[in-house]
Amino acid sequence: MNPKSQKENYVAHTVSERGSRLEYKAPSNGIFSVLPKSWKPYAELMRLDRPAGFFAFYWHYLVGLGYGVAICKPIPSPIDVSLVAVYLAALVVVHRGAVCTINDNLDQEFDRKVARTQFRPIARGAVSTTQAYIFASIQYLILTSMILWHPYFHSHDIYTSLPTIILTVYPLAKRVTDFPQLILGFGFAAEIPFSAIMVGLDLQSAEHAFGPLLNLFVASAIWTIIFDTIYAHQDLKDDVKTGVGSLAVRLGQHSKPVLSVLAIVQVALLVTAGVQSAFSPGGPKITRK
């Protein structure tokens, strides 16, 4: 049996047939209860109706922020840290919105063939391709302005631009490889140094860049790979039919053991980062500058 047949056979036994036609139901809770009707498709593009995805972005910023606060000297005040956290939360709303808008525009043909995504605004025709590109451009301009406004980012352009560049390329990866989760993982992990510099972490220091910060980076990437592969399993049947690549498609029934091994590696990297940073007894101490 060839690999494609094996995937289809696995899918046939793990994903049930959908017996009824799905119907679109517009979100009406939270901010959607007060938005004008014409604005709602754009709010959906930004995923404002799905707050769980916000935390998938934001968590990585908080990891970098927490690490920077823990090792920097002088230690930032609670007020300063809180202000940075709020700033990053606002940044995530715009960043996530821009990336998701581009993702939906590039994936619209795939989305129409997948049950879970067929009612996304572009796929169902509520927002045109041109309108989506204009909306994404506006969000990227706002995002760029927010980044340039903060003084810490001026001397770290490469670090601050990496998450946006990588996450913008991500939707293209699923067309040519079964490993788009790796790209997504490194895109999210790049947010760790992005936020760490906001509390004074010196990324030019080899001790920071190649020691515990690197371990946090890789552990974060692995964590994203794990949860997004699990998430991709809900679209497994449709992805096989439409030719969309993912680790769920590649691994099939082997997903659980492979992801279990990755989880062990992730924990090991986190422990190593803690020891290197003297967060555990006996660990070497990082010199605070």
Backbone as JSON, one array per atom type, in Angstrom:
{
  "sequence": "MNPKSQKENYVAHTVSERGSRLEYKAPSNGIFSVLPKSWKPYAELMRLDRPAGFFAFYWHYLVGLGYGVAICKPIPSPIDVSLVAVYLAALVVVHRGAVCTINDNLDQEFDRKVARTQFRPIARGAVSTTQAYIFASIQYLILTSMILWHPYFHSHDIYTSLPTIILTVYPLAKRVTDFPQLILGFGFAAEIPFSAIMVGLDLQSAEHAFGPLLNLFVASAIWTIIFDTIYAHQDLKDDVKTGVGSLAVRLGQHSKPVLSVLAIVQVALLVTAGVQSAFSPGGPKITRK",
  "N": [[0.86, -1.2, 0.0], [0.65, 2.18, -0.94], [2.03, 5.31, 0.45], [0.07, 7.4, 0.29], [-2.34, 5.98, 0.09], [-2.29, 4.68, 2.54], [-2.58, 6.86, 4.28], [-5.16, 7.72, 3.55], [-6.61, 5.47, 4.24], [-6.22, 5.4, 7.0], [-7.44, 7.81, 7.72], [-10.09, 7.28, 6.98], [-10.9, 5.56, 8.94], [-10.74, 7.03, 11.23], [-12.03, 9.47, 11.14], [-15.29, 10.53, 11.18], [-18.06, 10.39, 8.86], [-19.73, 13.3, 7.64], [-23.03, 13.84, 8.15], [-24.94, 15.79, 7.64], [-25.78, 18.95, 6.15], [-23.78, 21.78, 6.77], [-24.45, 24.96, 8.24], [-23.96, 28.49, 8.06], [-23.49, 30.52, 10.89], [-23.61, 33.61, 12.18], [-21.3, 35.15, 14.45], [-22.31, 36.49, 17.61], [-21.72, 37.29, 20.13], [-19.96, 39.15, 22.75], [-17.78, 41.58, 21.43], [-18.96, 41.46, 18.96], [-21.62, 41.91, 19.31], [-22.03, 44.61, 19.26], [-20.84, 45.64, 17.02], [-21.13, 47.16, 13.76], [-22.95, 45.59, 11.09], [-21.55, 45.4, 8.65], [-18.93, 45.45, 9.46], [-18.41, 43.12, 10.77], [-17.48, 40.79, 9.27], [-14.78, 41.47, 8.92], [-13.87, 41.6, 11.52], [-14.1, 38.93, 12.08], [-12.12, 37.94, 10.38], [-9.93, 38.81, 11.8], [-10.09, 37.1, 13.84], [-11.48, 37.75, 16.17], [-13.6, 36.57, 17.31], [-12.66, 34.27, 18.34], [-11.04, 33.79, 20.94], [-9.17, 31.99, 21.99], [-7.06, 31.55, 20.22], [-5.69, 33.92, 20.45], [-4.26, 33.66, 22.83], [-2.51, 31.67, 22.11], [-0.71, 33.06, 20.54], [0.04, 35.13, 22.35], [1.13, 33.9, 24.62], [3.79, 33.19, 24.06], [5.05, 35.66, 23.9], [4.77, 36.38, 26.58], [6.39, 34.46, 27.8], [8.96, 35.24, 26.91], [8.98, 37.81, 28.02], [8.74, 37.24, 30.77], [11.09, 35.78, 31.18], [13.05, 37.7, 30.56], [12.56, 39.62, 32.59], [13.24, 38.08, 34.81], [16.02, 37.77, 34.7], [17.25, 40.19, 34.17], [19.02, 43.16, 35.2], [18.99, 46.41, 36.43], [16.08, 45.08, 38.12], [13.02, 45.33, 36.45], [10.3, 47.55, 37.31], [7.12, 46.57, 38.75], [5.02, 48.06, 37.62], [6.1, 48.96, 35.18], [6.51, 46.49, 33.9], [3.87, 45.6, 33.73], [2.79, 47.52, 32.0], [4.23, 46.96, 29.68], [3.27, 44.38, 29.21], [0.57, 44.91, 28.63], [0.89, 46.49, 26.35], [2.03, 44.57, 24.63], [-0.11, 42.81, 24.45], [-1.97, 44.33, 23.0], [-0.47, 44.57, 20.69], [-0.42, 41.92, 19.84], [-3.11, 41.48, 19.14], [-3.34, 42.99, 16.76], [-1.21, 41.92, 15.27], [-1.86, 39.18, 15.1], [-4.31, 39.45, 13.77], [-3.5, 40.52, 11.26], [-1.83, 38.47, 10.23], [-3.64, 36.3, 10.17], [-5.52, 37.26, 8.36], [-4.05, 37.4, 5.95], [-3.43, 34.68, 5.79], [-6.02, 33.53, 5.44], [-6.71, 34.67, 3.01], [-4.83, 33.6, 1.23], [-5.42, 30.94, 1.54], [-8.01, 30.57, 0.65], [-9.2, 28.97, -1.4], [-8.67, 26.38, -0.52], [-10.0, 26.53, 1.93], [-12.7, 26.59, 1.24], [-13.22, 23.99, 0.71], [-13.02, 22.6, 3.02], [-14.71, 21.48, 5.85], [-14.61, 22.76, 8.4], [-13.65, 25.3, 7.85], [-15.07, 26.46, 5.79], [-16.84, 28.56, 6.04], [-15.44, 30.84, 6.57], [-14.81, 34.38, 6.26], [-13.7, 35.24, 3.69], [-13.77, 32.89, 2.2], [-16.51, 32.35, 2.08], [-17.4, 34.51, 0.68], [-17.99, 36.97, 1.84], [-16.05, 38.86, 2.15], [-14.0, 40.27, -0.28], [-11.16, 39.2, -2.3], [-9.47, 41.36, -2.93], [-10.34, 43.31, -1.08], [-9.56, 42.0, 1.25], [-6.76, 41.99, 1.03], [-6.26, 44.73, 1.16], [-7.22, 45.26, 3.73], [-5.45, 43.66, 5.22], [-3.06, 45.0, 4.65], [-3.49, 47.46, 5.9], [-3.53, 46.62, 8.56], [-0.9, 45.64, 8.8], [0.51, 48.02, 8.49], [-0.3, 49.4, 10.79], [0.76, 47.64, 12.68], [3.51, 47.84, 12.11], [3.91, 50.54, 12.75], [3.4, 50.47, 15.5], [5.52, 48.91, 16.37], [7.79, 50.4, 15.56], [7.41, 52.61, 17.11], [8.22, 51.93, 19.64], [11.1, 52.35, 21.59], [13.01, 50.32, 22.16], [13.06, 48.62, 20.0], [14.38, 49.73, 17.88], [17.1, 49.19, 17.57], [17.1, 46.53, 17.16], [16.11, 45.38, 14.8], [16.13, 43.02, 13.24], [15.33, 41.0, 14.98], [12.77, 41.84, 15.75], [11.34, 41.77, 13.39], [11.28, 39.15, 12.57], [9.16, 37.32, 13.62], [6.84, 38.22, 12.22], [7.58, 37.97, 9.5], [8.09, 35.18, 9.27], [5.59, 34.05, 10.06], [3.95, 35.06, 8.09], [4.8, 33.72, 5.85], [4.09, 31.17, 6.49], [1.38, 30.11, 5.66], [1.88, 29.43, 3.0], [3.54, 27.28, 3.11], [2.17, 24.87, 3.57], [1.41, 24.06, 1.1], [3.54, 22.92, -0.15], [4.88, 21.21, 1.54], [4.78, 18.74, 4.19], [5.32, 19.77, 6.61], [4.45, 22.26, 7.8], [3.94, 23.0, 10.4], [6.4, 23.2, 11.66], [7.41, 25.59, 10.68], [5.48, 27.36, 11.67], [5.94, 26.93, 14.38], [8.56, 27.98, 14.78], [8.06, 30.57, 14.04], [6.32, 31.49, 16.07], [8.03, 31.06, 18.25], [9.98, 32.94, 17.79], [8.96, 35.17, 18.9], [9.77, 35.27, 21.5], [12.5, 36.36, 21.99], [11.8, 38.82, 20.95], [10.01, 40.01, 22.81], [11.56, 39.88, 25.1], [13.59, 41.76, 24.84], [12.35, 44.07, 25.49], [12.45, 44.53, 28.17], [15.05, 45.01, 28.6], [16.87, 42.94, 27.99], [19.94, 41.87, 26.7], [20.42, 40.98, 23.57], [22.65, 40.69, 22.05], [24.52, 39.45, 23.48], [26.33, 36.51, 23.7], [25.99, 34.69, 25.71], [23.33, 34.95, 26.44], [22.01, 34.63, 23.98], [22.69, 32.1, 22.99], [22.44, 30.32, 25.02], [20.36, 29.71, 27.67], [18.23, 31.16, 26.53], [18.1, 30.22, 23.92], [17.38, 27.56, 24.4], [14.82, 27.98, 25.5], [13.62, 29.05, 23.25], [13.64, 26.88, 21.39], [12.17, 24.98, 22.86], [9.73, 26.29, 23.0], [9.06, 26.36, 20.29], [8.73, 23.61, 19.81], [6.55, 23.09, 21.49], [4.52, 24.5, 20.15], [4.49, 23.07, 17.74], [3.53, 20.62, 18.67], [0.89, 21.23, 19.72], [-0.34, 22.32, 17.45], [-0.24, 20.29, 15.6], [-1.9, 18.4, 16.8], [-4.24, 19.91, 16.67], [-4.55, 20.03, 13.9], [-5.47, 17.54, 13.27], [-8.25, 17.49, 13.26], [-8.98, 18.32, 10.77], [-8.13, 16.36, 9.13], [-9.21, 14.47, 7.26], [-10.3, 16.14, 5.23], [-7.99, 17.56, 4.53], [-6.36, 15.59, 3.38], [-7.86, 14.99, 1.11], [-7.84, 17.45, -0.27], [-5.18, 17.96, -0.65], [-3.64, 19.37, 1.16], [-0.81, 19.96, 3.13], [0.43, 18.69, 6.26], [1.71, 17.94, 9.55], [-0.02, 16.21, 10.79], [-1.16, 14.89, 8.65], [1.14, 13.67, 7.6], [2.13, 12.09, 9.76], [-0.08, 10.61, 10.69], [-1.46, 7.75, 12.16], [0.71, 7.53, 13.76], [1.08, 9.78, 15.2], [0.63, 10.19, 18.0], [2.75, 8.74, 19.49], [5.04, 10.05, 18.42], [4.61, 12.77, 19.04], [4.6, 12.53, 21.78], [7.26, 11.94, 22.36], [8.4, 14.34, 21.5], [7.29, 16.02, 23.43], [8.63, 15.2, 25.72], [11.22, 15.99, 25.06], [10.79, 18.74, 24.97], [10.22, 19.36, 27.69], [12.68, 18.66, 28.8], [14.34, 20.58, 27.64], [13.29, 22.91, 28.79], [13.87, 22.49, 31.49], [16.66, 22.47, 31.32], [17.11, 25.12, 30.49], [16.25, 26.43, 32.79], [18.13, 25.54, 34.7], [20.51, 26.55, 33.58], [20.03, 29.23, 33.92], [20.17, 29.58, 36.58], [17.85, 29.11, 37.95], [17.35, 26.88, 39.3], [18.6, 24.92, 42.07], [22.12, 24.65, 42.18], [22.61, 25.28, 39.57], [24.54, 27.02, 37.03], [25.26, 30.48, 37.31], [23.85, 33.24, 35.66], [25.44, 36.17, 34.7], [24.34, 39.27, 35.64], [23.92, 42.22, 33.87]],
  "CA": [[0.0, 0.0, 0.0], [1.48, 3.38, -1.0], [1.8, 6.22, 1.58], [-1.2, 8.13, 0.18], [-3.43, 5.05, 0.42], [-2.23, 4.46, 3.98], [-3.16, 8.04, 4.91], [-6.6, 7.73, 3.32], [-7.18, 4.38, 5.01], [-6.22, 5.83, 8.4], [-8.46, 8.84, 7.86], [-11.42, 6.68, 6.86], [-11.23, 4.87, 10.18], [-10.64, 7.92, 12.39], [-12.88, 10.64, 10.97], [-16.63, 10.12, 10.79], [-18.7, 11.12, 7.77], [-20.67, 14.33, 8.05], [-24.3, 13.45, 7.58], [-25.85, 16.9, 7.37], [-25.18, 20.17, 5.6], [-23.5, 22.79, 7.78], [-24.95, 26.28, 7.92], [-23.21, 29.56, 8.7], [-24.15, 31.28, 11.94], [-22.75, 34.75, 12.51], [-21.05, 35.35, 15.88], [-23.11, 37.59, 18.15], [-21.32, 37.58, 21.51], [-18.84, 40.06, 22.95], [-17.68, 42.77, 20.58], [-19.83, 41.3, 17.8], [-22.97, 42.38, 19.64], [-22.11, 46.06, 19.07], [-20.24, 46.03, 15.75], [-22.01, 47.24, 12.59], [-22.97, 44.34, 10.33], [-20.52, 45.41, 7.61], [-17.62, 45.29, 10.08], [-18.27, 41.81, 11.4], [-16.58, 39.88, 8.54], [-13.39, 41.86, 9.16], [-13.57, 41.16, 12.88], [-13.91, 37.48, 11.98], [-10.79, 37.74, 9.8], [-8.97, 39.03, 12.89], [-10.37, 36.04, 14.82], [-11.93, 38.33, 17.43], [-14.6, 35.67, 17.86], [-11.97, 33.07, 18.81], [-9.97, 34.29, 21.82], [-8.15, 30.98, 22.32], [-5.9, 31.77, 19.36], [-4.95, 35.07, 20.99], [-3.32, 33.19, 23.84], [-1.46, 30.91, 21.42], [0.27, 34.09, 20.19], [0.46, 35.95, 23.49], [1.89, 33.12, 25.58], [5.21, 33.24, 23.73], [5.52, 36.97, 24.34], [4.86, 36.36, 28.04], [7.57, 33.67, 28.15], [10.12, 36.11, 26.74], [8.89, 38.89, 29.0], [9.04, 36.69, 32.09], [12.52, 35.43, 31.25], [13.81, 38.93, 30.63], [12.38, 40.19, 33.93], [13.9, 37.23, 35.8], [17.49, 37.81, 34.68], [17.78, 41.53, 33.94], [19.33, 44.01, 36.34], [18.05, 46.35, 37.56], [14.81, 44.42, 37.86], [11.99, 46.32, 36.1], [9.23, 47.71, 38.29], [5.86, 45.9, 38.36], [4.23, 48.94, 36.74], [6.71, 48.91, 33.85], [6.23, 45.17, 33.34], [2.44, 45.57, 33.41], [2.58, 48.34, 30.81], [4.75, 46.2, 28.55], [2.34, 43.27, 28.97], [-0.61, 45.47, 27.97], [1.34, 46.87, 25.01], [2.18, 43.35, 23.85], [-1.45, 42.28, 24.2], [-2.51, 45.11, 21.88], [0.33, 44.2, 19.52], [-0.85, 40.58, 19.43], [-4.4, 41.6, 18.46], [-3.09, 43.46, 15.4], [-0.33, 40.96, 14.62], [-2.66, 37.99, 14.79], [-5.28, 39.82, 12.75], [-2.83, 40.66, 9.96], [-1.38, 37.15, 9.78], [-4.82, 35.47, 9.87], [-6.13, 37.79, 7.14], [-3.23, 36.9, 4.84], [-3.61, 33.23, 5.75], [-7.33, 33.22, 4.86], [-6.72, 35.07, 1.6], [-4.04, 32.63, 0.48], [-6.01, 29.61, 1.68], [-9.46, 30.61, 0.41], [-9.65, 27.83, -2.21], [-8.66, 25.23, 0.38], [-11.01, 26.73, 2.98], [-14.04, 26.27, 0.72], [-13.36, 22.54, 0.61], [-12.87, 22.03, 4.36], [-15.94, 21.75, 6.6], [-14.39, 23.68, 9.52], [-13.24, 26.63, 7.41], [-15.81, 26.87, 4.6], [-17.61, 29.77, 6.29], [-14.6, 32.0, 6.84], [-15.34, 35.51, 5.48], [-13.27, 35.26, 2.29], [-14.24, 31.65, 1.58], [-17.96, 32.41, 1.84], [-17.68, 35.64, -0.18], [-18.35, 38.18, 2.57], [-14.94, 39.79, 1.91], [-13.33, 39.91, -1.53], [-9.7, 39.05, -2.22], [-8.88, 42.71, -2.91], [-10.66, 43.91, 0.22], [-8.75, 41.33, 2.27], [-5.38, 42.48, 0.92], [-6.26, 46.11, 1.68], [-7.37, 45.17, 5.18], [-4.19, 43.15, 5.76], [-2.06, 46.06, 4.52], [-3.76, 48.43, 6.97], [-3.09, 46.03, 9.82], [0.56, 45.6, 8.82], [0.97, 49.39, 8.72], [-0.5, 49.67, 12.22], [1.73, 46.81, 13.39], [4.83, 48.45, 11.92], [3.94, 51.78, 13.53], [3.49, 50.13, 16.92], [6.87, 48.41, 16.62], [8.75, 51.5, 15.43], [7.16, 53.57, 18.19], [8.89, 51.52, 20.88], [12.53, 52.61, 21.42], [13.86, 49.13, 22.25], [13.07, 47.87, 18.76], [15.13, 50.42, 16.84], [18.41, 48.57, 17.37], [16.92, 45.08, 17.08], [15.15, 45.21, 13.71], [16.08, 41.64, 12.76], [14.55, 40.2, 15.92], [11.38, 42.28, 15.77], [10.68, 41.46, 12.12], [11.24, 37.7, 12.32], [7.86, 36.66, 13.78], [5.92, 38.61, 11.15], [8.03, 37.38, 8.24], [7.9, 33.73, 9.3], [4.17, 33.71, 10.12], [3.34, 35.41, 6.81], [5.18, 32.66, 4.91], [3.51, 29.91, 6.96], [0.31, 29.49, 4.86], [2.39, 28.91, 1.73], [4.29, 26.05, 3.35], [1.3, 23.69, 3.51], [1.25, 23.69, -0.31], [4.73, 22.25, -0.68], [5.49, 20.32, 2.52], [3.95, 18.24, 5.29], [5.91, 20.27, 7.85], [4.19, 23.68, 8.08], [3.96, 23.23, 11.86], [7.74, 23.62, 12.04], [7.51, 27.02, 10.38], [4.64, 28.04, 12.65], [6.62, 26.84, 15.66], [9.67, 28.93, 14.85], [7.47, 31.91, 13.98], [5.87, 31.82, 17.42], [9.17, 31.1, 19.16], [10.72, 34.18, 17.55], [8.38, 36.23, 19.73], [10.41, 35.27, 22.82], [13.47, 37.45, 22.07], [11.08, 40.06, 20.63], [9.49, 40.63, 24.04], [12.6, 39.94, 26.13], [14.38, 42.99, 24.71], [11.58, 45.21, 26.01], [12.82, 44.76, 29.57], [16.48, 45.26, 28.67], [17.74, 41.79, 27.73], [20.91, 42.15, 25.65], [20.46, 39.83, 22.66], [23.96, 40.6, 21.44], [25.36, 38.64, 24.36], [26.31, 35.09, 23.35], [25.51, 33.95, 26.87], [21.88, 34.98, 26.38], [21.48, 34.19, 22.69], [22.94, 30.7, 22.69], [22.27, 29.51, 26.22], [18.98, 29.44, 28.09], [17.25, 31.74, 25.62], [17.98, 29.29, 22.8], [16.59, 26.42, 24.87], [13.44, 28.44, 25.58], [13.17, 29.21, 21.87], [13.36, 25.56, 20.8], [11.08, 24.38, 23.63], [8.51, 26.97, 22.58], [8.75, 25.88, 18.94], [8.23, 22.24, 19.94], [5.21, 23.16, 22.07], [3.61, 24.89, 19.07], [4.39, 21.93, 16.82], [2.68, 19.61, 19.31], [-0.54, 21.58, 19.79], [-0.92, 22.57, 16.13], [-0.43, 18.98, 14.97], [-3.15, 17.87, 17.38], [-5.32, 20.73, 16.11], [-4.7, 19.7, 12.48], [-6.14, 16.24, 13.1], [-9.68, 17.66, 13.02], [-9.17, 18.54, 9.33], [-7.31, 15.36, 8.46], [-9.89, 13.91, 6.09], [-10.37, 17.17, 4.19], [-6.64, 17.9, 4.09], [-5.9, 14.54, 2.47], [-8.6, 15.14, -0.15], [-7.49, 18.68, -0.98], [-3.74, 18.02, -0.85], [-2.99, 20.27, 2.12], [0.18, 19.26, 3.92], [0.54, 18.95, 7.7], [2.29, 16.82, 10.29], [-1.1, 15.26, 11.04], [-1.24, 14.08, 7.43], [2.37, 12.88, 7.47], [2.3, 11.12, 10.84], [-1.25, 9.73, 10.78], [-1.64, 7.01, 13.41], [1.94, 7.59, 14.56], [1.16, 11.1, 15.81], [0.71, 10.17, 19.47], [4.11, 8.45, 20.0], [6.0, 11.08, 18.0], [4.37, 13.98, 19.83], [4.99, 12.23, 23.16], [8.71, 12.11, 22.41], [8.66, 15.78, 21.43], [6.93, 16.61, 24.72], [9.73, 14.89, 26.64], [12.32, 16.88, 24.67], [10.4, 20.09, 25.38], [10.41, 19.47, 29.14], [14.12, 18.62, 29.05], [14.89, 21.89, 27.27], [12.85, 23.89, 29.79], [14.66, 22.23, 32.69], [18.01, 22.93, 31.02], [17.1, 26.59, 30.52], [16.15, 26.83, 34.18], [19.41, 25.28, 35.36], [21.48, 27.51, 33.04], [19.7, 30.57, 34.42], [20.24, 29.52, 38.04], [16.51, 29.04, 38.52], [17.32, 25.66, 40.1], [19.81, 24.79, 42.88], [23.27, 24.03, 41.55], [22.8, 25.74, 38.21], [25.45, 28.14, 36.87], [24.57, 31.76, 37.43], [24.05, 34.22, 34.6], [25.86, 37.47, 35.22], [23.42, 40.35, 35.27], [24.66, 43.44, 33.5]],
  "C": [[0.89, 1.24, 0.0], [1.13, 4.33, 0.14], [0.47, 6.96, 1.5], [-2.37, 7.24, 0.55], [-3.47, 4.78, 1.91], [-2.87, 5.63, 4.72], [-4.68, 8.02, 4.78], [-7.29, 6.64, 4.13], [-7.27, 4.75, 6.49], [-7.32, 6.85, 8.64], [-9.85, 8.24, 7.86], [-11.86, 6.02, 8.15], [-11.22, 5.79, 11.4], [-11.52, 9.15, 12.31], [-14.24, 10.21, 10.45], [-17.16, 10.96, 9.64], [-19.65, 12.17, 8.33], [-22.01, 14.09, 7.37], [-25.22, 14.59, 7.23], [-25.08, 18.11, 6.88], [-24.98, 21.2, 6.71], [-24.03, 24.14, 7.31], [-24.18, 27.33, 8.71], [-24.08, 30.27, 9.74], [-23.2, 32.38, 12.39], [-22.54, 34.86, 14.01], [-21.8, 36.56, 16.39], [-22.74, 37.96, 19.58], [-20.19, 38.6, 21.55], [-18.9, 41.27, 22.05], [-18.61, 42.69, 19.37], [-21.25, 41.78, 18.05], [-23.14, 43.88, 19.4], [-21.52, 46.52, 17.73], [-21.3, 46.19, 14.66], [-21.89, 45.96, 11.76], [-21.85, 44.28, 9.3], [-19.11, 45.21, 8.16], [-17.36, 43.87, 10.55], [-17.39, 40.83, 10.61], [-15.1, 40.19, 8.77], [-12.95, 41.49, 10.58], [-13.36, 39.65, 12.92], [-12.54, 37.16, 11.38], [-9.71, 37.9, 10.85], [-9.12, 37.99, 14.0], [-10.79, 36.61, 16.18], [-13.03, 37.49, 18.08], [-13.98, 34.4, 18.43], [-10.78, 33.47, 19.69], [-8.89, 33.27, 22.15], [-6.89, 31.17, 21.49], [-5.06, 32.95, 19.8], [-3.89, 34.59, 21.97], [-2.22, 32.32, 23.24], [-0.34, 31.85, 20.97], [0.9, 34.69, 21.46], [1.36, 35.2, 24.46], [3.39, 33.23, 25.32], [5.82, 34.6, 24.09], [5.71, 36.99, 25.86], [6.06, 35.54, 28.52], [8.82, 34.53, 28.04], [10.15, 37.24, 27.75], [9.27, 38.39, 30.39], [10.51, 36.34, 32.24], [13.38, 36.68, 31.37], [13.74, 39.58, 32.0], [13.19, 39.42, 34.96], [15.41, 37.41, 35.84], [18.07, 39.21, 34.5], [18.04, 42.28, 35.25], [19.62, 45.41, 35.83], [16.73, 45.7, 37.15], [13.75, 45.48, 37.55], [10.9, 46.39, 37.17], [7.97, 46.99, 37.81], [5.01, 46.74, 37.42], [4.77, 48.9, 35.32], [6.4, 47.58, 33.16], [4.77, 45.07, 32.91], [2.14, 46.36, 32.14], [3.08, 47.63, 29.56], [3.8, 45.06, 28.19], [1.09, 43.75, 28.24], [-0.27, 45.87, 26.53], [1.44, 45.64, 24.11], [0.83, 42.72, 23.53], [-2.1, 43.0, 23.02], [-1.78, 44.76, 20.58], [-0.13, 42.86, 18.96], [-2.18, 40.64, 18.67], [-4.2, 41.99, 17.0], [-2.25, 42.45, 14.62], [-1.09, 39.72, 14.19], [-3.67, 38.28, 13.68], [-4.67, 39.9, 11.36], [-2.44, 39.3, 9.39], [-2.57, 36.27, 9.38], [-5.52, 35.95, 8.6], [-5.38, 37.31, 5.91], [-3.43, 35.4, 4.68], [-4.93, 32.86, 5.06], [-7.4, 33.59, 3.38], [-5.97, 34.05, 0.74], [-4.69, 31.25, 0.47], [-7.47, 29.53, 1.25], [-9.96, 29.43, -0.42], [-9.67, 26.55, -1.38], [-9.8, 25.33, 1.39], [-12.41, 26.35, 2.5], [-14.29, 24.77, 0.67], [-13.27, 21.83, 1.96], [-14.06, 22.45, 5.21], [-15.73, 22.82, 7.67], [-14.17, 25.11, 9.06], [-14.08, 27.2, 6.26], [-16.59, 28.17, 4.78], [-16.75, 30.94, 6.74], [-14.98, 33.12, 5.87], [-14.96, 35.52, 4.0], [-13.82, 34.04, 1.56], [-15.73, 31.71, 1.24], [-18.37, 33.63, 1.01], [-18.08, 36.92, 0.52], [-17.29, 39.27, 2.42], [-14.23, 39.34, 0.64], [-11.82, 39.79, -1.32], [-9.02, 40.41, -2.12], [-9.12, 43.39, -1.57], [-9.8, 43.3, 1.33], [-7.31, 41.81, 2.24], [-5.27, 43.92, 1.44], [-6.33, 46.1, 3.2], [-6.1, 44.66, 5.84], [-3.11, 44.23, 5.73], [-2.24, 47.11, 5.62], [-3.26, 47.9, 8.31], [-1.57, 45.97, 9.92], [1.14, 47.0, 9.03], [0.83, 49.78, 10.19], [0.53, 48.91, 13.04], [3.12, 47.42, 13.31], [4.97, 49.73, 12.74], [4.09, 51.5, 15.02], [4.9, 49.66, 17.28], [7.88, 49.55, 16.59], [8.59, 52.53, 16.54], [7.95, 53.22, 19.44], [10.41, 51.63, 20.71], [13.4, 51.37, 21.45], [14.01, 48.43, 20.91], [13.96, 48.49, 17.69], [16.47, 49.74, 16.54], [18.32, 47.05, 17.27], [15.95, 44.73, 15.95], [15.01, 43.76, 13.27], [15.22, 40.78, 13.67], [13.06, 40.56, 15.87], [10.63, 41.93, 14.5], [10.51, 39.97, 11.88], [9.86, 37.07, 12.5], [6.9, 36.97, 12.64], [6.29, 37.97, 9.83], [7.72, 35.89, 8.2], [6.42, 33.36, 9.26], [3.43, 34.1, 8.85], [3.63, 34.35, 5.76], [4.47, 31.35, 5.24], [2.4, 29.33, 6.08], [0.76, 28.93, 3.52], [3.05, 27.55, 1.9], [3.44, 24.8, 3.18], [1.04, 23.24, 2.08], [2.39, 22.83, -0.81], [5.35, 21.25, 0.29], [4.47, 19.85, 3.54], [4.42, 18.79, 6.63], [5.63, 21.76, 8.11], [4.2, 24.0, 9.56], [5.34, 23.65, 12.34], [7.92, 25.11, 11.81], [6.69, 27.83, 11.37], [5.33, 28.06, 14.01], [7.74, 27.85, 15.81], [9.18, 30.36, 14.73], [6.99, 32.38, 15.34], [7.06, 31.96, 18.37], [9.99, 32.37, 18.99], [10.17, 35.34, 18.36], [9.05, 36.32, 21.1], [11.5, 36.34, 22.91], [12.84, 38.81, 21.78], [10.63, 40.76, 21.9], [10.55, 40.76, 25.12], [13.4, 41.24, 26.06], [13.66, 44.19, 25.31], [11.85, 45.49, 27.48], [14.33, 44.82, 29.73], [17.39, 44.08, 28.44], [18.64, 42.09, 26.53], [21.04, 40.93, 24.75], [21.79, 39.71, 21.93], [24.91, 39.75, 22.27], [25.23, 37.17, 24.0], [25.75, 34.25, 24.48], [23.98, 33.87, 26.86], [21.36, 34.33, 25.11], [21.62, 32.69, 22.47], [22.82, 29.78, 23.9], [20.81, 29.25, 26.52], [17.93, 30.01, 27.15], [17.03, 30.84, 24.4], [17.15, 28.07, 23.19], [15.12, 26.78, 25.0], [12.83, 28.56, 24.18], [12.76, 27.87, 21.28], [12.21, 24.87, 21.53], [9.74, 24.98, 23.22], [8.08, 26.51, 21.19], [8.15, 24.48, 18.98], [6.81, 22.25, 20.49], [4.17, 23.52, 21.01], [3.41, 23.76, 18.08], [3.44, 20.88, 17.38], [1.21, 20.02, 19.24], [-1.14, 21.82, 18.41], [-1.09, 21.27, 15.35], [-1.69, 18.32, 15.49], [-4.35, 18.6, 16.78], [-5.61, 20.34, 14.66], [-5.43, 18.39, 12.25], [-7.64, 16.39, 12.84], [-10.0, 17.89, 11.54], [-8.51, 17.45, 8.5], [-7.95, 14.83, 7.19], [-9.91, 14.91, 4.94], [-9.0, 17.53, 3.66], [-6.08, 16.86, 3.12], [-6.57, 14.69, 1.11], [-8.13, 16.34, -0.96], [-5.99, 18.84, -1.21], [-3.02, 19.0, 0.04], [-2.03, 19.47, 3.0], [0.14, 19.65, 5.39], [1.21, 17.76, 8.35], [1.23, 15.78, 10.63], [-1.26, 14.33, 9.85], [-0.04, 13.15, 7.32], [2.44, 11.77, 8.51], [1.14, 10.15, 10.96], [-1.37, 9.08, 12.14], [-0.4, 7.01, 14.29], [2.07, 8.92, 15.31], [1.39, 11.04, 17.32], [2.11, 9.82, 19.97], [5.13, 9.52, 19.63], [5.84, 12.34, 18.84], [4.73, 13.76, 21.3], [6.49, 12.4, 23.34], [9.07, 13.59, 22.37], [8.34, 16.48, 22.75], [8.02, 16.38, 25.75], [10.92, 15.81, 26.35], [12.02, 18.31, 25.12], [10.65, 20.3, 26.87], [11.89, 19.5, 29.48], [14.77, 19.97, 28.73], [14.51, 22.97, 28.29], [13.65, 23.73, 31.09], [16.09, 22.74, 32.5], [18.1, 24.45, 31.07], [17.03, 27.1, 31.95], [17.46, 26.66, 34.94], [20.46, 26.29, 34.89], [21.26, 28.92, 33.6], [19.73, 30.66, 35.93], [18.86, 29.6, 38.67], [16.34, 27.79, 39.38], [18.61, 25.56, 40.9], [20.93, 24.1, 42.09], [23.53, 24.49, 40.15], [23.78, 26.9, 38.15], [24.68, 29.44, 36.81], [24.9, 32.66, 36.24], [24.42, 35.55, 35.22], [24.92, 38.55, 34.72], [24.23, 41.61, 34.99], [23.77, 44.64, 33.66]]
}
